[in-house]
mmCIF file of C-alpha atoms and ligand atoms in Angstrom:
data_model
loop_
_atom_site.group_PDB
_atom_site.id
_atom_site.type_symbol
_atom_site.label_atom_id
_atom_site.label_comp_id
_atom_site.label_asym_id
_atom_site.label_seq_id
_atom_site.Cartn_x
_atom_site.Cartn_y
_atom_site.Cartn_z
ATOM 1 C CA UNK R 71 128.609 188.844 102.455
ATOM 2 C CA UNK R 72 129.700 189.911 98.975
ATOM 3 C CA UNK R 73 129.053 188.224 95.668
ATOM 4 C CA UNK R 74 131.385 187.553 92.787
ATOM 5 C CA UNK R 75 131.002 190.347 90.177
ATOM 6 C CA UNK R 76 131.354 187.812 87.396
ATOM 7 C CA UNK R 77 129.255 184.773 88.312
ATOM 8 C CA UNK R 78 127.268 186.113 91.259
ATOM 9 C CA UNK R 79 128.217 183.326 93.695
ATOM 10 C CA UNK R 80 128.600 184.240 97.357
ATOM 11 C CA UNK R 81 132.187 184.399 98.422
ATOM 12 C CA UNK R 82 134.117 184.683 101.652
ATOM 13 C CA UNK R 83 137.667 184.947 100.287
ATOM 14 C CA UNK R 84 139.076 187.197 97.543
ATOM 15 C CA UNK R 85 139.043 184.278 95.115
ATOM 16 C CA UNK R 86 135.582 183.114 94.025
ATOM 17 C CA UNK R 87 135.015 179.459 95.005
ATOM 18 C CA UNK R 88 132.878 178.813 91.904
ATOM 19 C CA UNK R 89 134.555 180.519 88.918
ATOM 20 C CA UNK R 90 138.000 180.885 90.499
ATOM 21 C CA UNK R 91 138.377 184.589 89.653
ATOM 22 C CA UNK R 92 139.875 187.056 92.111
ATOM 23 C CA UNK R 93 137.731 190.122 92.821
ATOM 24 C CA UNK R 94 139.944 192.232 90.507
ATOM 25 C CA UNK R 95 139.676 189.697 87.654
ATOM 26 C CA UNK R 96 135.923 189.401 88.174
ATOM 27 C CA UNK R 97 135.617 193.175 87.860
ATOM 28 C CA UNK R 98 137.473 193.069 84.519
ATOM 29 C CA UNK R 99 135.115 190.334 83.251
ATOM 30 C CA UNK R 100 132.096 192.244 84.478
ATOM 31 C CA UNK R 101 133.238 195.432 82.723
ATOM 32 C CA UNK R 102 133.795 193.653 79.455
ATOM 33 C CA UNK R 103 130.220 192.322 79.455
ATOM 34 C CA UNK R 104 128.846 195.618 80.746
ATOM 35 C CA UNK R 105 130.463 197.551 77.852
ATOM 36 C CA UNK R 106 129.166 195.066 75.292
ATOM 37 C CA UNK R 107 125.619 195.339 76.652
ATOM 38 C CA UNK R 108 125.768 199.124 76.778
ATOM 39 C CA UNK R 109 126.925 199.092 73.148
ATOM 40 C CA UNK R 110 123.948 196.940 72.149
ATOM 41 C CA UNK R 111 121.621 199.365 73.933
ATOM 42 C CA UNK R 112 123.158 202.473 72.318
ATOM 43 C CA UNK R 113 122.988 200.904 68.845
ATOM 44 C CA UNK R 114 119.299 200.155 69.407
ATOM 45 C CA UNK R 115 118.830 203.727 70.571
ATOM 46 C CA UNK R 116 119.973 204.947 67.151
ATOM 47 C CA UNK R 117 117.946 202.377 65.211
ATOM 48 C CA UNK R 118 114.658 203.006 67.018
ATOM 49 C CA UNK R 119 114.268 206.751 66.196
ATOM 50 C CA UNK R 120 115.260 205.942 62.613
ATOM 51 C CA UNK R 121 112.615 203.212 62.182
ATOM 52 C CA UNK R 122 110.076 205.447 63.927
ATOM 53 C CA UNK R 123 110.469 207.896 61.032
ATOM 54 C CA UNK R 124 110.284 205.282 58.298
ATOM 55 C CA UNK R 125 107.038 203.784 59.680
ATOM 56 C CA UNK R 126 105.904 206.557 62.032
ATOM 57 C CA UNK R 127 103.072 205.575 64.383
ATOM 58 C CA UNK R 128 100.388 208.228 64.824
ATOM 59 C CA UNK R 129 101.370 208.310 68.493
ATOM 60 C CA UNK R 130 105.027 208.776 67.664
ATOM 61 C CA UNK R 131 105.577 211.546 70.218
ATOM 62 C CA UNK R 132 104.221 209.379 73.034
ATOM 63 C CA UNK R 133 106.549 206.545 72.000
ATOM 64 C CA UNK R 134 109.511 208.908 71.844
ATOM 65 C CA UNK R 135 108.758 210.157 75.362
ATOM 66 C CA UNK R 136 108.600 206.569 76.680
ATOM 67 C CA UNK R 137 111.850 205.825 74.905
ATOM 68 C CA UNK R 138 113.441 208.979 76.365
ATOM 69 C CA UNK R 139 112.533 207.843 79.885
ATOM 70 C CA UNK R 140 114.018 204.382 79.243
ATOM 71 C CA UNK R 141 117.189 205.989 77.893
ATOM 72 C CA UNK R 142 117.543 208.179 80.983
ATOM 73 C CA UNK R 143 116.928 205.242 83.369
ATOM 74 C CA UNK R 144 119.516 203.068 81.611
ATOM 75 C CA UNK R 145 122.172 205.795 81.655
ATOM 76 C CA UNK R 146 121.537 206.342 85.369
ATOM 77 C CA UNK R 147 121.783 202.592 86.037
ATOM 78 C CA UNK R 148 125.022 202.440 84.038
ATOM 79 C CA UNK R 149 126.593 205.126 86.214
ATOM 80 C CA UNK R 150 125.476 203.368 89.423
ATOM 81 C CA UNK R 151 126.725 199.968 88.173
ATOM 82 C CA UNK R 152 130.075 201.441 87.228
ATOM 83 C CA UNK R 153 130.510 203.090 90.610
ATOM 84 C CA UNK R 154 129.514 199.968 92.570
ATOM 85 C CA UNK R 155 131.726 197.697 90.449
ATOM 86 C CA UNK R 156 134.709 199.928 91.131
ATOM 87 C CA UNK R 157 134.103 199.516 94.866
ATOM 88 C CA UNK R 158 133.456 195.773 94.416
ATOM 89 C CA UNK R 159 130.008 196.183 95.947
ATOM 90 C CA UNK R 160 127.027 193.893 95.553
ATOM 91 C CA UNK R 161 125.274 194.416 92.204
ATOM 92 C CA UNK R 162 123.516 191.155 91.300
ATOM 93 C CA UNK R 163 120.050 192.700 91.403
ATOM 94 C CA UNK R 164 121.045 195.811 89.425
ATOM 95 C CA UNK R 165 122.808 193.657 86.834
ATOM 96 C CA UNK R 166 119.552 191.841 86.103
ATOM 97 C CA UNK R 167 117.500 195.038 85.913
ATOM 98 C CA UNK R 168 120.085 196.500 83.547
ATOM 99 C CA UNK R 169 120.041 193.433 81.269
ATOM 100 C CA UNK R 170 116.261 193.668 81.117
ATOM 101 C CA UNK R 171 116.474 197.126 79.561
ATOM 102 C CA UNK R 172 119.199 196.378 77.000
ATOM 103 C CA UNK R 173 116.993 194.942 74.269
ATOM 104 C CA UNK R 174 114.097 197.353 74.766
ATOM 105 C CA UNK R 175 114.996 199.818 71.971
ATOM 106 C CA UNK R 176 115.497 196.852 69.616
ATOM 107 C CA UNK R 177 112.114 195.413 70.575
ATOM 108 C CA UNK R 178 110.432 198.792 70.000
ATOM 109 C CA UNK R 179 112.210 199.194 66.655
ATOM 110 C CA UNK R 180 111.328 195.641 65.540
ATOM 111 C CA UNK R 181 107.689 196.199 66.520
ATOM 112 C CA UNK R 182 107.396 199.353 64.409
ATOM 113 C CA UNK R 183 109.280 197.756 61.534
ATOM 114 C CA UNK R 184 107.054 194.652 61.388
ATOM 115 C CA UNK R 185 103.948 196.784 61.948
ATOM 116 C CA UNK R 186 104.742 198.916 58.886
ATOM 117 C CA UNK R 187 106.608 196.486 56.646
ATOM 118 C CA UNK R 188 103.944 193.776 56.732
ATOM 119 C CA UNK R 189 101.103 196.239 56.226
ATOM 120 C CA UNK R 190 99.614 196.442 52.748
ATOM 121 C CA UNK R 191 99.350 199.652 50.739
ATOM 122 C CA UNK R 192 95.780 198.567 49.954
ATOM 123 C CA UNK R 193 94.838 199.286 53.551
ATOM 124 C CA UNK R 194 95.565 203.020 53.438
ATOM 125 C CA UNK R 195 92.585 205.054 54.652
ATOM 126 C CA UNK R 196 92.352 208.763 53.853
ATOM 127 C CA UNK R 197 91.087 211.336 56.326
ATOM 128 C CA UNK R 198 90.269 214.900 55.382
ATOM 129 C CA UNK R 199 91.908 217.493 57.592
ATOM 130 C CA UNK R 200 93.080 221.088 57.736
ATOM 131 C CA UNK R 201 96.635 221.987 58.678
ATOM 132 C CA UNK R 202 96.514 223.769 62.019
ATOM 133 C CA UNK R 203 100.189 224.388 62.592
ATOM 134 C CA UNK R 204 103.649 222.884 62.250
ATOM 135 C CA UNK R 205 106.940 222.729 64.056
ATOM 136 C CA UNK R 206 110.481 221.791 63.277
ATOM 137 C CA UNK R 207 113.024 220.729 65.873
ATOM 138 C CA UNK R 208 116.530 219.877 64.628
ATOM 139 C CA UNK R 209 117.868 216.609 66.083
ATOM 140 C CA UNK R 210 120.527 213.951 65.773
ATOM 141 C CA UNK R 211 118.447 211.544 63.709
ATOM 142 C CA UNK R 212 116.932 213.537 60.853
ATOM 143 C CA UNK R 213 115.286 216.010 63.222
ATOM 144 C CA UNK R 214 111.662 216.266 64.219
ATOM 145 C CA UNK R 215 109.145 217.787 61.804
ATOM 146 C CA UNK R 216 105.459 217.730 62.579
ATOM 147 C CA UNK R 217 102.350 218.918 60.771
ATOM 148 C CA UNK R 218 99.552 219.442 63.238
ATOM 149 C CA UNK R 219 96.007 218.693 62.093
ATOM 150 C CA UNK R 220 92.692 218.358 63.908
ATOM 151 C CA UNK R 221 92.220 214.674 64.755
ATOM 152 C CA UNK R 222 89.621 212.328 63.279
ATOM 153 C CA UNK R 223 90.165 209.832 66.108
ATOM 154 C CA UNK R 224 87.787 209.740 69.006
ATOM 155 C CA UNK R 225 89.178 211.154 72.240
ATOM 156 C CA UNK R 226 92.113 212.702 70.400
ATOM 157 C CA UNK R 227 92.256 216.413 69.755
ATOM 158 C CA UNK R 228 95.204 216.767 67.396
ATOM 159 C CA UNK R 229 97.418 214.554 65.268
ATOM 160 C CA UNK R 230 101.097 215.392 65.059
ATOM 161 C CA UNK R 231 102.135 213.931 61.722
ATOM 162 C CA UNK R 232 105.792 212.959 61.360
ATOM 163 C CA UNK R 233 106.390 214.460 57.906
ATOM 164 C CA UNK R 234 109.611 214.623 55.916
ATOM 165 C CA UNK R 235 111.335 217.874 54.912
ATOM 166 C CA UNK R 236 109.518 218.120 51.550
ATOM 167 C CA UNK R 237 106.040 217.783 53.018
ATOM 168 C CA UNK R 238 106.994 220.085 55.842
ATOM 169 C CA UNK R 239 107.888 222.840 53.371
ATOM 170 C CA UNK R 240 104.940 222.106 51.074
ATOM 171 C CA UNK R 241 102.162 222.831 53.584
ATOM 172 C CA UNK R 242 101.121 225.855 55.589
ATOM 173 C CA UNK R 243 98.469 226.374 58.262
ATOM 174 C CA UNK R 244 95.044 226.549 56.632
ATOM 175 C CA UNK R 245 95.857 224.093 53.811
ATOM 176 C CA UNK R 246 93.242 221.444 53.114
ATOM 177 C CA UNK R 247 94.768 217.985 53.052
ATOM 178 C CA UNK R 248 94.077 214.269 52.934
ATOM 179 C CA UNK R 249 96.022 212.257 55.464
ATOM 180 C CA UNK R 250 96.835 208.658 54.540
ATOM 181 C CA UNK R 251 96.899 206.271 57.501
ATOM 182 C CA UNK R 252 97.641 202.546 57.561
ATOM 183 C CA UNK R 253 96.141 200.309 60.254
ATOM 184 C CA UNK R 254 99.443 198.526 60.946
ATOM 185 C CA UNK R 255 100.061 194.774 60.750
ATOM 186 C CA UNK R 256 100.293 194.692 64.554
ATOM 187 C CA UNK R 257 97.391 197.098 65.058
ATOM 188 C CA UNK R 258 99.463 200.248 65.614
ATOM 189 C CA UNK R 259 98.068 202.860 63.181
ATOM 190 C CA UNK R 260 100.836 204.690 61.331
ATOM 191 C CA UNK R 261 101.113 207.746 59.195
ATOM 192 C CA UNK R 262 101.489 206.965 55.486
ATOM 193 C CA UNK R 263 101.465 210.349 53.751
ATOM 194 C CA UNK R 264 99.805 213.720 53.370
ATOM 195 C CA UNK R 265 98.305 215.051 50.135
ATOM 196 C CA UNK R 266 96.780 218.314 48.981
ATOM 197 C CA UNK R 267 93.025 218.144 48.584
HETATM 198 ZN ZN1 LIG M 12 132.648 183.852 90.479
#
């Protein structure tokens, strides 16, 4: 038994008994929706790394890895969906899994935005630290610059601070600094700034 690519109803003839579309027309409808959803996902995938630099969580690299995995899974699903749709094969289940991923980058971005935006500057706590190292990796969205300092958090060895270009150039290994950290309105601590001691 196959299902209609558009409405998902079981069908025995080429024309769907529920929505009335032929299998070719249903594929066109499916593709239109599929492209729109993929567009929403890709837009979110640009917004999330951007927000993650405006209100960078201390665990930014962990979040970026999780996001990278999601991105890879969604692209793989998109290729499989496209191939199966072309062959008019069953894809109800995959369609639902795919939809579930579409808003994820937006949810991550909104979480970081609210976490930072609703936090008060009065909450900044300063931690003394010494710059241990730094690295710079050029990228699509403003690149990745990190100052590495010994961590003040329990169970955490280093902090990789998501600094901007100015701060990146301003500090060298061995510099004594104060690191400003905000607790986050949603409880996700984020990096506020780094200052010379
Ligand atoms: Zn149908």
